[in-house]
């Protein structure tokens, strides 16, 4: 009986061991299963693939760097050639520029000479006129006008000497050039209108502004003939008495008006100032040689015969 109890106890322990063995195996299996599940989860692409990609990208960058370096290394010889070509081109341009520069100074020198000549001209003229005028001006006055002056109009030079043969009039100062022709500079205003009329009647020699003094000048051809009081006919009539002198004066006025009308008929320009000083006759006073001073001239539709006649008679009879 005692044996049976011991046997039963041993059998129970054995049975417990046998029953416990599957439980342990089952626990180990679960542990292994859980471990495998962790490994599978840990092996997801999100973790492994980025590392692989980074390595590949790094490899690509390294390859790219090598390629770039290779290109740069290969390009170096070409760069040297290109640099040489650039230097050659630059040298050519520099040589061409040097040639142009060599030409430029010559032109500059010419311009410089012209500028120097002009400056010298103005300086010389200024020194000549300073004591008389006080400053450079575009108009002289009768008191400040120099006795002689050299002028240049449109490239032509004229040496002028102040004319003292008769009164200059009220609108200008009169000079004569080396050829004996008359030059006038205005006391004020401009001579443009007079120059146009003088040109229309064929008496204009030159008109313009002197390049040195900035003064305006009108040069007309010297008149043929003589003023009435300088003719032989007038001297004879004057000596014969007042009646003969008045008769000659009236004749002179008639001839003058006829001449003025003749010019008007061909140009439509009325002289407008038929005083004795503007009319030149032949010595016998049979015709008018020249009418000068077209400063009062104007275009008209008809010739003012009455006004012209009265003006001429009054001026000529005053000489007797």
PDB file of C-alpha atoms in Angstrom:
ATOM      1  CA  UNK A   1       0.000   0.000   0.000  1.00  0.00           C
ATOM      2  CA  UNK A   2       2.858   2.216   0.895  1.00  0.00           C
ATOM      3  CA  UNK A   3       4.466   1.366  -2.427  1.00  0.00           C
ATOM      4  CA  UNK A   4       1.388   2.248  -4.303  1.00  0.00           C
ATOM      5  CA  UNK A   5       1.212   5.662  -2.746  1.00  0.00           C
ATOM      6  CA  UNK A   6       4.802   6.381  -3.659  1.00  0.00           C
ATOM      7  CA  UNK A   7       4.204   5.143  -7.108  1.00  0.00           C
ATOM      8  CA  UNK A   8       1.192   7.349  -7.471  1.00  0.00           C
ATOM      9  CA  UNK A   9       3.168  10.366  -6.263  1.00  0.00           C
ATOM     10  CA  UNK A  10       5.914   9.638  -8.748  1.00  0.00           C
ATOM     11  CA  UNK A  11       3.381   9.186 -11.482  1.00  0.00           C
ATOM     12  CA  UNK A  12       1.794  12.515 -10.626  1.00  0.00           C
ATOM     13  CA  UNK A  13       5.142  14.335 -10.804  1.00  0.00           C
ATOM     14  CA  UNK A  14       5.875  12.673 -14.130  1.00  0.00           C
ATOM     15  CA  UNK A  15       2.483  13.626 -15.425  1.00  0.00           C
ATOM     16  CA  UNK A  16       3.090  17.197 -14.322  1.00  0.00           C
ATOM     17  CA  UNK A  17       6.434  17.232 -16.138  1.00  0.00           C
ATOM     18  CA  UNK A  18       4.837  15.895 -19.282  1.00  0.00           C
ATOM     19  CA  UNK A  19       1.998  18.389 -19.075  1.00  0.00           C
ATOM     20  CA  UNK A  20       4.436  21.230 -18.453  1.00  0.00           C
ATOM     21  CA  UNK A  21       6.608  20.393 -21.463  1.00  0.00           C
ATOM     22  CA  UNK A  22       4.081  21.569 -24.129  1.00  0.00           C
ATOM     23  CA  UNK A  23       3.464  24.705 -22.168  1.00  0.00           C
ATOM     24  CA  UNK A  24       7.161  25.517 -22.228  1.00  0.00           C
ATOM     25  CA  UNK A  25       7.369  24.717 -25.909  1.00  0.00           C
ATOM     26  CA  UNK A  26       4.357  26.808 -26.529  1.00  0.00           C
ATOM     27  CA  UNK A  27       5.969  29.727 -24.661  1.00  0.00           C
ATOM     28  CA  UNK A  28       9.190  29.348 -26.617  1.00  0.00           C
ATOM     29  CA  UNK A  29       7.260  29.230 -29.851  1.00  0.00           C
ATOM     30  CA  UNK A  30       5.445  32.386 -28.903  1.00  0.00           C
ATOM     31  CA  UNK A  31       8.732  34.082 -28.050  1.00  0.00           C
ATOM     32  CA  UNK A  32      10.244  33.002 -31.318  1.00  0.00           C
ATOM     33  CA  UNK A  33       7.135  34.090 -33.171  1.00  0.00           C
ATOM     34  CA  UNK A  34       7.226  37.475 -31.494  1.00  0.00           C
ATOM     35  CA  UNK A  35      10.942  37.797 -32.249  1.00  0.00           C
ATOM     36  CA  UNK A  36      10.339  36.923 -35.910  1.00  0.00           C
ATOM     37  CA  UNK A  37       7.529  39.439 -36.065  1.00  0.00           C
ATOM     38  CA  UNK A  38       9.862  42.138 -34.685  1.00  0.00           C
ATOM     39  CA  UNK A  39      12.516  41.213 -37.205  1.00  0.00           C
ATOM     40  CA  UNK A  40      10.018  41.383 -40.053  1.00  0.00           C
ATOM     41  CA  UNK A  41       8.751  44.751 -38.873  1.00  0.00           C
ATOM     42  CA  UNK A  42      12.295  46.034 -38.446  1.00  0.00           C
ATOM     43  CA  UNK A  43      13.146  44.904 -41.982  1.00  0.00           C
ATOM     44  CA  UNK A  44      10.622  47.268 -43.615  1.00  0.00           C
ATOM     45  CA  UNK A  45      11.938  49.259 -46.630  1.00  0.00           C
ATOM     46  CA  UNK A  46      11.449  52.547 -44.809  1.00  0.00           C
ATOM     47  CA  UNK A  47      14.521  51.812 -42.738  1.00  0.00           C
ATOM     48  CA  UNK A  48      16.797  49.861 -45.029  1.00  0.00           C
ATOM     49  CA  UNK A  49      16.116  51.519 -48.413  1.00  0.00           C
ATOM     50  CA  UNK A  50      16.999  55.092 -47.410  1.00  0.00           C
ATOM     51  CA  UNK A  51      20.448  53.928 -46.330  1.00  0.00           C
ATOM     52  CA  UNK A  52      20.928  52.151 -49.617  1.00  0.00           C
ATOM     53  CA  UNK A  53      19.667  55.214 -51.560  1.00  0.00           C
ATOM     54  CA  UNK A  54      21.971  57.550 -49.695  1.00  0.00           C
ATOM     55  CA  UNK A  55      24.920  55.362 -50.512  1.00  0.00           C
ATOM     56  CA  UNK A  56      23.949  55.244 -54.185  1.00  0.00           C
ATOM     57  CA  UNK A  57      23.361  59.009 -54.323  1.00  0.00           C
ATOM     58  CA  UNK A  58      26.712  59.600 -52.705  1.00  0.00           C
ATOM     59  CA  UNK A  59      28.211  57.351 -55.284  1.00  0.00           C
ATOM     60  CA  UNK A  60      26.507  59.323 -58.028  1.00  0.00           C
ATOM     61  CA  UNK A  61      27.778  62.613 -56.599  1.00  0.00           C
ATOM     62  CA  UNK A  62      31.233  61.205 -56.409  1.00  0.00           C
ATOM     63  CA  UNK A  63      30.918  60.088 -60.007  1.00  0.00           C
ATOM     64  CA  UNK A  64      29.602  63.529 -60.977  1.00  0.00           C
ATOM     65  CA  UNK A  65      32.513  65.189 -59.227  1.00  0.00           C
ATOM     66  CA  UNK A  66      34.937  62.956 -61.033  1.00  0.00           C
ATOM     67  CA  UNK A  67      33.210  63.738 -64.362  1.00  0.00           C
ATOM     68  CA  UNK A  68      33.258  67.479 -63.665  1.00  0.00           C
ATOM     69  CA  UNK A  69      36.892  67.328 -62.672  1.00  0.00           C
ATOM     70  CA  UNK A  70      37.628  65.362 -65.793  1.00  0.00           C
ATOM     71  CA  UNK A  71      35.820  67.934 -67.916  1.00  0.00           C
ATOM     72  CA  UNK A  72      37.688  70.785 -66.274  1.00  0.00           C
ATOM     73  CA  UNK A  73      40.953  68.948 -66.743  1.00  0.00           C
ATOM     74  CA  UNK A  74      40.105  68.318 -70.379  1.00  0.00           C
ATOM     75  CA  UNK A  75      39.019  71.905 -70.849  1.00  0.00           C
ATOM     76  CA  UNK A  76      42.279  73.370 -69.585  1.00  0.00           C
ATOM     77  CA  UNK A  77      44.207  72.935 -72.850  1.00  0.00           C
ATOM     78  CA  UNK A  78      41.293  74.480 -74.767  1.00  0.00           C
ATOM     79  CA  UNK A  79      41.255  77.391 -72.323  1.00  0.00           C
ATOM     80  CA  UNK A  80      44.920  78.033 -72.980  1.00  0.00           C
ATOM     81  CA  UNK A  81      44.279  78.067 -76.713  1.00  0.00           C
ATOM     82  CA  UNK A  82      41.254  80.298 -76.263  1.00  0.00           C
ATOM     83  CA  UNK A  83      43.307  82.620 -74.071  1.00  0.00           C
ATOM     84  CA  UNK A  84      45.992  82.731 -76.716  1.00  0.00           C
ATOM     85  CA  UNK A  85      43.370  83.526 -79.343  1.00  0.00           C
ATOM     86  CA  UNK A  86      41.937  86.264 -77.132  1.00  0.00           C
ATOM     87  CA  UNK A  87      45.380  87.707 -76.560  1.00  0.00           C
ATOM     88  CA  UNK A  88      46.005  87.697 -80.328  1.00  0.00           C
ATOM     89  CA  UNK A  89      42.651  89.404 -80.973  1.00  0.00           C
ATOM     90  CA  UNK A  90      43.348  91.913 -78.204  1.00  0.00           C
ATOM     91  CA  UNK A  91      46.774  92.586 -79.671  1.00  0.00           C
ATOM     92  CA  UNK A  92      45.225  93.240 -83.085  1.00  0.00           C
ATOM     93  CA  UNK A  93      42.625  95.556 -81.573  1.00  0.00           C
ATOM     94  CA  UNK A  94      45.322  97.326 -79.588  1.00  0.00           C
ATOM     95  CA  UNK A  95      47.423  97.753 -82.724  1.00  0.00           C
ATOM     96  CA  UNK A  96      44.407  99.067 -84.663  1.00  0.00           C
ATOM     97  CA  UNK A  97      43.503 101.374 -81.781  1.00  0.00           C
ATOM     98  CA  UNK A  98      47.083 102.590 -81.696  1.00  0.00           C
ATOM     99  CA  UNK A  99      46.933 103.372 -85.403  1.00  0.00           C
ATOM    100  CA  UNK A 100      43.667 105.243 -84.944  1.00  0.00           C
ATOM    101  CA  UNK A 101      45.149 107.038 -81.975  1.00  0.00           C
ATOM    102  CA  UNK A 102      48.145 108.001 -84.082  1.00  0.00           C
ATOM    103  CA  UNK A 103      45.778 109.487 -86.672  1.00  0.00           C
ATOM    104  CA  UNK A 104      43.653 111.219 -84.037  1.00  0.00           C
ATOM    105  CA  UNK A 105      46.386 113.502 -82.730  1.00  0.00           C
ATOM    106  CA  UNK A 106      46.942 114.860 -86.243  1.00  0.00           C
ATOM    107  CA  UNK A 107      43.279 115.836 -86.535  1.00  0.00           C
ATOM    108  CA  UNK A 108      43.318 117.185 -83.014  1.00  0.00           C
ATOM    109  CA  UNK A 109      46.417 119.197 -83.832  1.00  0.00           C
ATOM    110  CA  UNK A 110      44.670 120.748 -86.850  1.00  0.00           C
ATOM    111  CA  UNK A 111      41.614 121.596 -84.774  1.00  0.00           C
ATOM    112  CA  UNK A 112      43.869 122.935 -82.067  1.00  0.00           C
ATOM    113  CA  UNK A 113      45.625 125.201 -84.567  1.00  0.00           C
ATOM    114  CA  UNK A 114      42.288 126.556 -85.809  1.00  0.00           C
ATOM    115  CA  UNK A 115      41.070 127.108 -82.260  1.00  0.00           C
ATOM    116  CA  UNK A 116      44.350 128.759 -81.318  1.00  0.00           C
ATOM    117  CA  UNK A 117      44.206 130.995 -84.385  1.00  0.00           C
ATOM    118  CA  UNK A 118      40.625 131.999 -83.594  1.00  0.00           C
ATOM    119  CA  UNK A 119      41.474 132.629 -79.949  1.00  0.00           C
ATOM    120  CA  UNK A 120      44.549 134.609 -80.954  1.00  0.00           C
ATOM    121  CA  UNK A 121      42.461 136.614 -83.417  1.00  0.00           C
ATOM    122  CA  UNK A 122      39.907 137.474 -80.767  1.00  0.00           C
ATOM    123  CA  UNK A 123      42.577 138.270 -78.214  1.00  0.00           C
ATOM    124  CA  UNK A 124      44.437 140.528 -80.636  1.00  0.00           C
ATOM    125  CA  UNK A 125      41.242 142.303 -81.661  1.00  0.00           C
ATOM    126  CA  UNK A 126      40.179 142.657 -78.051  1.00  0.00           C
ATOM    127  CA  UNK A 127      43.497 144.264 -77.164  1.00  0.00           C
ATOM    128  CA  UNK A 128      43.168 146.658 -80.104  1.00  0.00           C
ATOM    129  CA  UNK A 129      39.668 147.738 -79.179  1.00  0.00           C
ATOM    130  CA  UNK A 130      39.775 147.561 -75.390  1.00  0.00           C
ATOM    131  CA  UNK A 131      41.177 151.048 -74.915  1.00  0.00           C
ATOM    132  CA  UNK A 132      38.476 152.479 -77.160  1.00  0.00           C
ATOM    133  CA  UNK A 133      35.468 150.343 -76.409  1.00  0.00           C
ATOM    134  CA  UNK A 134      36.198 149.143 -72.913  1.00  0.00           C
ATOM    135  CA  UNK A 135      34.790 145.718 -73.859  1.00  0.00           C
ATOM    136  CA  UNK A 136      33.951 143.586 -76.865  1.00  0.00           C
ATOM    137  CA  UNK A 137      30.646 144.522 -78.440  1.00  0.00           C
ATOM    138  CA  UNK A 138      28.475 143.784 -81.444  1.00  0.00           C
ATOM    139  CA  UNK A 139      28.065 147.476 -82.257  1.00  0.00           C
ATOM    140  CA  UNK A 140      30.453 150.384 -82.478  1.00  0.00           C
ATOM    141  CA  UNK A 141      29.512 154.003 -81.895  1.00  0.00           C
ATOM    142  CA  UNK A 142      30.851 156.907 -83.916  1.00  0.00           C
ATOM    143  CA  UNK A 143      33.116 157.803 -81.017  1.00  0.00           C
ATOM    144  CA  UNK A 144      34.428 154.305 -80.318  1.00  0.00           C
ATOM    145  CA  UNK A 145      34.733 153.006 -83.899  1.00  0.00           C
ATOM    146  CA  UNK A 146      38.435 152.256 -84.588  1.00  0.00           C
ATOM    147  CA  UNK A 147      40.174 154.166 -87.379  1.00  0.00           C
ATOM    148  CA  UNK A 148      41.173 150.877 -89.016  1.00  0.00           C
ATOM    149  CA  UNK A 149      40.187 147.256 -88.571  1.00  0.00           C
ATOM    150  CA  UNK A 150      40.732 143.873 -90.210  1.00  0.00           C
ATOM    151  CA  UNK A 151      37.605 141.767 -90.560  1.00  0.00           C
ATOM    152  CA  UNK A 152      36.745 138.358 -91.985  1.00  0.00           C
ATOM    153  CA  UNK A 153      33.362 137.559 -93.498  1.00  0.00           C
ATOM    154  CA  UNK A 154      32.586 134.027 -94.669  1.00  0.00           C
ATOM    155  CA  UNK A 155      36.262 133.244 -95.148  1.00  0.00           C
ATOM    156  CA  UNK A 156      37.137 136.484 -96.976  1.00  0.00           C
ATOM    157  CA  UNK A 157      39.368 139.012 -95.230  1.00  0.00           C
ATOM    158  CA  UNK A 158      39.000 142.759 -95.574  1.00  0.00           C
ATOM    159  CA  UNK A 159      41.379 145.473 -94.363  1.00  0.00           C
ATOM    160  CA  UNK A 160      39.224 148.508 -93.602  1.00  0.00           C
ATOM    161  CA  UNK A 161      40.032 152.156 -92.990  1.00  0.00           C
ATOM    162  CA  UNK A 162      37.493 154.583 -91.618  1.00  0.00           C
ATOM    163  CA  UNK A 163      36.049 156.845 -94.330  1.00  0.00           C
ATOM    164  CA  UNK A 164      36.158 160.554 -93.555  1.00  0.00           C
ATOM    165  CA  UNK A 165      34.995 161.916 -96.908  1.00  0.00           C
ATOM    166  CA  UNK A 166      31.489 162.770 -95.730  1.00  0.00           C
ATOM    167  CA  UNK A 167      29.022 162.261 -92.923  1.00  0.00           C
ATOM    168  CA  UNK A 168      28.417 158.603 -92.085  1.00  0.00           C
ATOM    169  CA  UNK A 169      24.694 159.103 -91.612  1.00  0.00           C
ATOM    170  CA  UNK A 170      22.641 158.120 -88.616  1.00  0.00           C
ATOM    171  CA  UNK A 171      22.554 154.351 -88.923  1.00  0.00           C
ATOM    172  CA  UNK A 172      26.166 153.243 -89.346  1.00  0.00           C
ATOM    173  CA  UNK A 173      29.899 153.917 -89.485  1.00  0.00           C
ATOM    174  CA  UNK A 174      31.456 153.858 -92.978  1.00  0.00           C
ATOM    175  CA  UNK A 175      34.828 152.402 -93.976  1.00  0.00           C
ATOM    176  CA  UNK A 176      36.628 151.666 -97.219  1.00  0.00           C
ATOM    177  CA  UNK A 177      38.472 148.470 -98.066  1.00  0.00           C
ATOM    178  CA  UNK A 178      41.748 148.134 -99.966  1.00  0.00           C
ATOM    179  CA  UNK A 179      39.864 147.965-103.290  1.00  0.00           C
ATOM    180  CA  UNK A 180      38.112 151.273-102.626  1.00  0.00           C
ATOM    181  CA  UNK A 181      34.697 149.712-101.973  1.00  0.00           C
ATOM    182  CA  UNK A 182      32.556 150.850 -99.065  1.00  0.00           C
ATOM    183  CA  UNK A 183      31.892 148.952 -95.854  1.00  0.00           C
ATOM    184  CA  UNK A 184      29.350 149.840 -93.212  1.00  0.00           C
ATOM    185  CA  UNK A 185      28.727 148.524 -89.713  1.00  0.00           C
ATOM    186  CA  UNK A 186      25.468 149.428 -87.921  1.00  0.00           C
ATOM    187  CA  UNK A 187      25.279 151.634 -84.846  1.00  0.00           C
ATOM    188  CA  UNK A 188      22.334 149.492 -83.724  1.00  0.00           C
ATOM    189  CA  UNK A 189      20.066 146.805 -85.079  1.00  0.00           C
ATOM    190  CA  UNK A 190      20.929 144.829 -88.200  1.00  0.00           C
ATOM    191  CA  UNK A 191      21.782 145.458 -91.852  1.00  0.00           C
ATOM    192  CA  UNK A 192      20.028 142.322 -93.111  1.00  0.00           C
ATOM    193  CA  UNK A 193      17.177 144.146 -94.858  1.00  0.00           C
ATOM    194  CA  UNK A 194      19.521 146.666 -96.465  1.00  0.00           C
ATOM    195  CA  UNK A 195      21.816 143.858 -97.586  1.00  0.00           C
ATOM    196  CA  UNK A 196      18.911 142.099 -99.312  1.00  0.00           C
ATOM    197  CA  UNK A 197      17.950 145.275-101.218  1.00  0.00           C
ATOM    198  CA  UNK A 198      21.582 146.060-102.067  1.00  0.00           C
ATOM    199  CA  UNK A 199      21.969 142.563-103.445  1.00  0.00           C
ATOM    200  CA  UNK A 200      18.762 142.871-105.475  1.00  0.00           C
ATOM    201  CA  UNK A 201      20.089 145.957-107.290  1.00  0.00           C
ATOM    202  CA  UNK A 202      23.475 144.333-107.922  1.00  0.00           C
ATOM    203  CA  UNK A 203      25.609 146.396-105.556  1.00  0.00           C
ATOM    204  CA  UNK A 204      26.401 143.908-102.760  1.00  0.00           C
ATOM    205  CA  UNK A 205      29.995 142.747-102.349  1.00  0.00           C
ATOM    206  CA  UNK A 206      29.758 141.004 -98.970  1.00  0.00           C
ATOM    207  CA  UNK A 207      27.534 140.803 -95.924  1.00  0.00           C
ATOM    208  CA  UNK A 208      27.970 138.980 -92.639  1.00  0.00           C
ATOM    209  CA  UNK A 209      29.468 138.956 -89.171  1.00  0.00           C
ATOM    210  CA  UNK A 210      33.168 139.341 -88.497  1.00  0.00           C
ATOM    211  CA  UNK A 211      34.446 136.153 -86.881  1.00  0.00           C
ATOM    212  CA  UNK A 212      36.656 138.036 -84.429  1.00  0.00           C
ATOM    213  CA  UNK A 213      34.591 140.990 -83.218  1.00  0.00           C
ATOM    214  CA  UNK A 214      31.068 139.674 -83.828  1.00  0.00           C
ATOM    215  CA  UNK A 215      30.240 142.966 -85.560  1.00  0.00           C
ATOM    216  CA  UNK A 216      27.976 142.951 -88.614  1.00  0.00           C
ATOM    217  CA  UNK A 217      29.256 144.374 -91.896  1.00  0.00           C
ATOM    218  CA  UNK A 218      27.803 145.255 -95.283  1.00  0.00           C
ATOM    219  CA  UNK A 219      30.278 145.878 -98.093  1.00  0.00           C
ATOM    220  CA  UNK A 220      29.034 147.368-101.365  1.00  0.00           C
ATOM    221  CA  UNK A 221      30.823 148.191-104.580  1.00  0.00           C
ATOM    222  CA  UNK A 222      32.053 151.764-104.896  1.00  0.00           C
ATOM    223  CA  UNK A 223      29.604 153.998-106.732  1.00  0.00           C
ATOM    224  CA  UNK A 224      30.384 155.322-110.162  1.00  0.00           C
ATOM    225  CA  UNK A 225      30.043 159.069-110.678  1.00  0.00           C
ATOM    226  CA  UNK A 226      30.077 161.930-108.185  1.00  0.00           C
ATOM    227  CA  UNK A 227      27.689 163.743-105.889  1.00  0.00           C
ATOM    228  CA  UNK A 228      26.104 166.833-107.437  1.00  0.00           C
ATOM    229  CA  UNK A 229      28.234 169.336-105.503  1.00  0.00           C
ATOM    230  CA  UNK A 230      31.396 167.630-106.769  1.00  0.00           C
ATOM    231  CA  UNK A 231      30.578 167.928-110.479  1.00  0.00           C
ATOM    232  CA  UNK A 232      31.862 170.544-112.911  1.00  0.00           C
ATOM    233  CA  UNK A 233      28.272 171.385-113.887  1.00  0.00           C
ATOM    234  CA  UNK A 234      27.360 172.313-110.335  1.00  0.00           C
ATOM    235  CA  UNK A 235      30.423 174.468-109.763  1.00  0.00           C
ATOM    236  CA  UNK A 236      29.656 176.410-112.944  1.00  0.00           C
ATOM    237  CA  UNK A 237      25.970 176.882-112.037  1.00  0.00           C
ATOM    238  CA  UNK A 238      26.789 177.919-108.507  1.00  0.00           C
ATOM    239  CA  UNK A 239      29.262 180.518-109.751  1.00  0.00           C
ATOM    240  CA  UNK A 240      26.683 181.853-112.229  1.00  0.00           C
ATOM    241  CA  UNK A 241      24.185 182.633-109.514  1.00  0.00           C
ATOM    242  CA  UNK A 242      21.297 181.295-107.484  1.00  0.00           C
ATOM    243  CA  UNK A 243      18.868 180.991-110.391  1.00  0.00           C
ATOM    244  CA  UNK A 244      21.231 178.794-112.417  1.00  0.00           C
ATOM    245  CA  UNK A 245      22.036 176.716-109.337  1.00  0.00           C
ATOM    246  CA  UNK A 246      18.324 176.140-108.519  1.00  0.00           C
ATOM    247  CA  UNK A 247      17.666 175.170-112.116  1.00  0.00           C
ATOM    248  CA  UNK A 248      20.441 172.578-112.021  1.00  0.00           C
ATOM    249  CA  UNK A 249      19.200 171.310-108.661  1.00  0.00           C
ATOM    250  CA  UNK A 250      15.711 170.734-110.080  1.00  0.00           C
ATOM    251  CA  UNK A 251      17.189 168.925-113.064  1.00  0.00           C
ATOM    252  CA  UNK A 252      19.201 166.709-110.724  1.00  0.00           C
ATOM    253  CA  UNK A 253      16.027 165.859-108.751  1.00  0.00           C
ATOM    254  CA  UNK A 254      14.162 164.887-111.923  1.00  0.00           C
ATOM    255  CA  UNK A 255      17.010 162.613-113.047  1.00  0.00           C
ATOM    256  CA  UNK A 256      17.148 161.044-109.594  1.00  0.00           C
ATOM    257  CA  UNK A 257      13.420 160.215-109.452  1.00  0.00           C
ATOM    258  CA  UNK A 258      13.612 158.733-112.952  1.00  0.00           C
ATOM    259  CA  UNK A 259      16.486 156.482-111.882  1.00  0.00           C
ATOM    260  CA  UNK A 260      14.683 155.369-108.739  1.00  0.00           C
ATOM    261  CA  UNK A 261      11.530 154.537-110.728  1.00  0.00           C
ATOM    262  CA  UNK A 262      13.551 152.571-113.269  1.00  0.00           C
ATOM    263  CA  UNK A 263      14.981 150.412-110.497  1.00  0.00           C
ATOM    264  CA  UNK A 264      11.523 150.024-108.958  1.00  0.00           C
ATOM    265  CA  UNK A 265      10.045 148.846-112.245  1.00  0.00           C
ATOM    266  CA  UNK A 266      12.540 145.982-112.421  1.00  0.00           C
ATOM    267  CA  UNK A 267      12.714 145.015-108.737  1.00  0.00           C
ATOM    268  CA  UNK A 268       9.592 146.467-107.033  1.00  0.00           C
ATOM    269  CA  UNK A 269      11.986 148.004-104.512  1.00  0.00           C
ATOM    270  CA  UNK A 270      11.470 151.648-103.619  1.00  0.00           C
ATOM    271  CA  UNK A 271      14.683 153.405-102.545  1.00  0.00           C
ATOM    272  CA  UNK A 272      12.910 155.615-100.024  1.00  0.00           C
ATOM    273  CA  UNK A 273      15.764 158.045 -99.295  1.00  0.00           C
ATOM    274  CA  UNK A 274      16.527 160.199-102.337  1.00  0.00           C
ATOM    275  CA  UNK A 275      18.755 162.755-100.652  1.00  0.00           C
ATOM    276  CA  UNK A 276      21.668 164.392-102.508  1.00  0.00           C
ATOM    277  CA  UNK A 277      24.322 162.306-100.711  1.00  0.00           C
ATOM    278  CA  UNK A 278      22.909 159.028-102.076  1.00  0.00           C
ATOM    279  CA  UNK A 279      22.943 160.039-105.753  1.00  0.00           C
ATOM    280  CA  UNK A 280      25.962 159.976-108.096  1.00  0.00           C
ATOM    281  CA  UNK A 281      25.960 161.766-111.460  1.00  0.00           C
ATOM    282  CA  UNK A 282      28.200 162.021-114.439  1.00  0.00           C
ATOM    283  CA  UNK A 283      30.289 165.201-114.433  1.00  0.00           C
ATOM    284  CA  UNK A 284      27.918 167.073-116.768  1.00  0.00           C
ATOM    285  CA  UNK A 285      24.863 166.011-114.720  1.00  0.00           C
ATOM    286  CA  UNK A 286      23.079 164.431-117.665  1.00  0.00           C
ATOM    287  CA  UNK A 287      22.332 161.107-115.946  1.00  0.00           C
ATOM    288  CA  UNK A 288      22.432 159.322-112.618  1.00  0.00           C
ATOM    289  CA  UNK A 289      25.234 156.808-112.474  1.00  0.00           C
ATOM    290  CA  UNK A 290      24.434 155.206-109.111  1.00  0.00           C
ATOM    291  CA  UNK A 291      21.912 155.271-106.270  1.00  0.00           C
ATOM    292  CA  UNK A 292      23.481 154.096-103.021  1.00  0.00           C
ATOM    293  CA  UNK A 293      22.387 153.397 -99.423  1.00  0.00           C
ATOM    294  CA  UNK A 294      19.388 151.061 -99.556  1.00  0.00           C
ATOM    295  CA  UNK A 295      18.824 151.151 -95.815  1.00  0.00           C
ATOM    296  CA  UNK A 296      15.379 152.759 -96.190  1.00  0.00           C
ATOM    297  CA  UNK A 297      14.346 150.610 -99.152  1.00  0.00           C
ATOM    298  CA  UNK A 298      11.127 148.622 -99.134  1.00  0.00           C
ATOM    299  CA  UNK A 299       8.917 146.584-101.421  1.00  0.00           C
ATOM    300  CA  UNK A 300       5.990 148.535-102.878  1.00  0.00           C
ATOM    301  CA  UNK A 301       3.126 147.739-105.202  1.00  0.00           C
ATOM    302  CA  UNK A 302       3.441 151.130-106.916  1.00  0.00           C
ATOM    303  CA  UNK A 303       6.119 153.790-107.116  1.00  0.00           C
ATOM    304  CA  UNK A 304       5.436 156.896-104.927  1.00  0.00           C
ATOM    305  CA  UNK A 305       6.326 159.511-107.569  1.00  0.00           C
ATOM    306  CA  UNK A 306       5.080 162.590-105.702  1.00  0.00           C
ATOM    307  CA  UNK A 307       6.825 161.738-102.430  1.00  0.00           C
ATOM    308  CA  UNK A 308      10.063 160.861-104.232  1.00  0.00           C
ATOM    309  CA  UNK A 309      10.024 164.105-106.280  1.00  0.00           C
ATOM    310  CA  UNK A 310       9.446 166.375-103.287  1.00  0.00           C
ATOM    311  CA  UNK A 311      12.135 164.583-101.295  1.00  0.00           C
ATOM    312  CA  UNK A 312      14.746 164.899-104.067  1.00  0.00           C
ATOM    313  CA  UNK A 313      13.999 168.573-104.885  1.00  0.00           C
ATOM    314  CA  UNK A 314      14.189 169.634-101.252  1.00  0.00           C
ATOM    315  CA  UNK A 315      17.566 167.945-100.785  1.00  0.00           C
ATOM    316  CA  UNK A 316      19.230 169.220-104.004  1.00  0.00           C
ATOM    317  CA  UNK A 317      17.994 172.822-103.774  1.00  0.00           C
ATOM    318  CA  UNK A 318      19.439 173.026-100.269  1.00  0.00           C
ATOM    319  CA  UNK A 319      22.894 172.841-101.907  1.00  0.00           C
ATOM    320  CA  UNK A 320      22.432 176.200-103.626  1.00  0.00           C
TER     321      UNK A 320
END
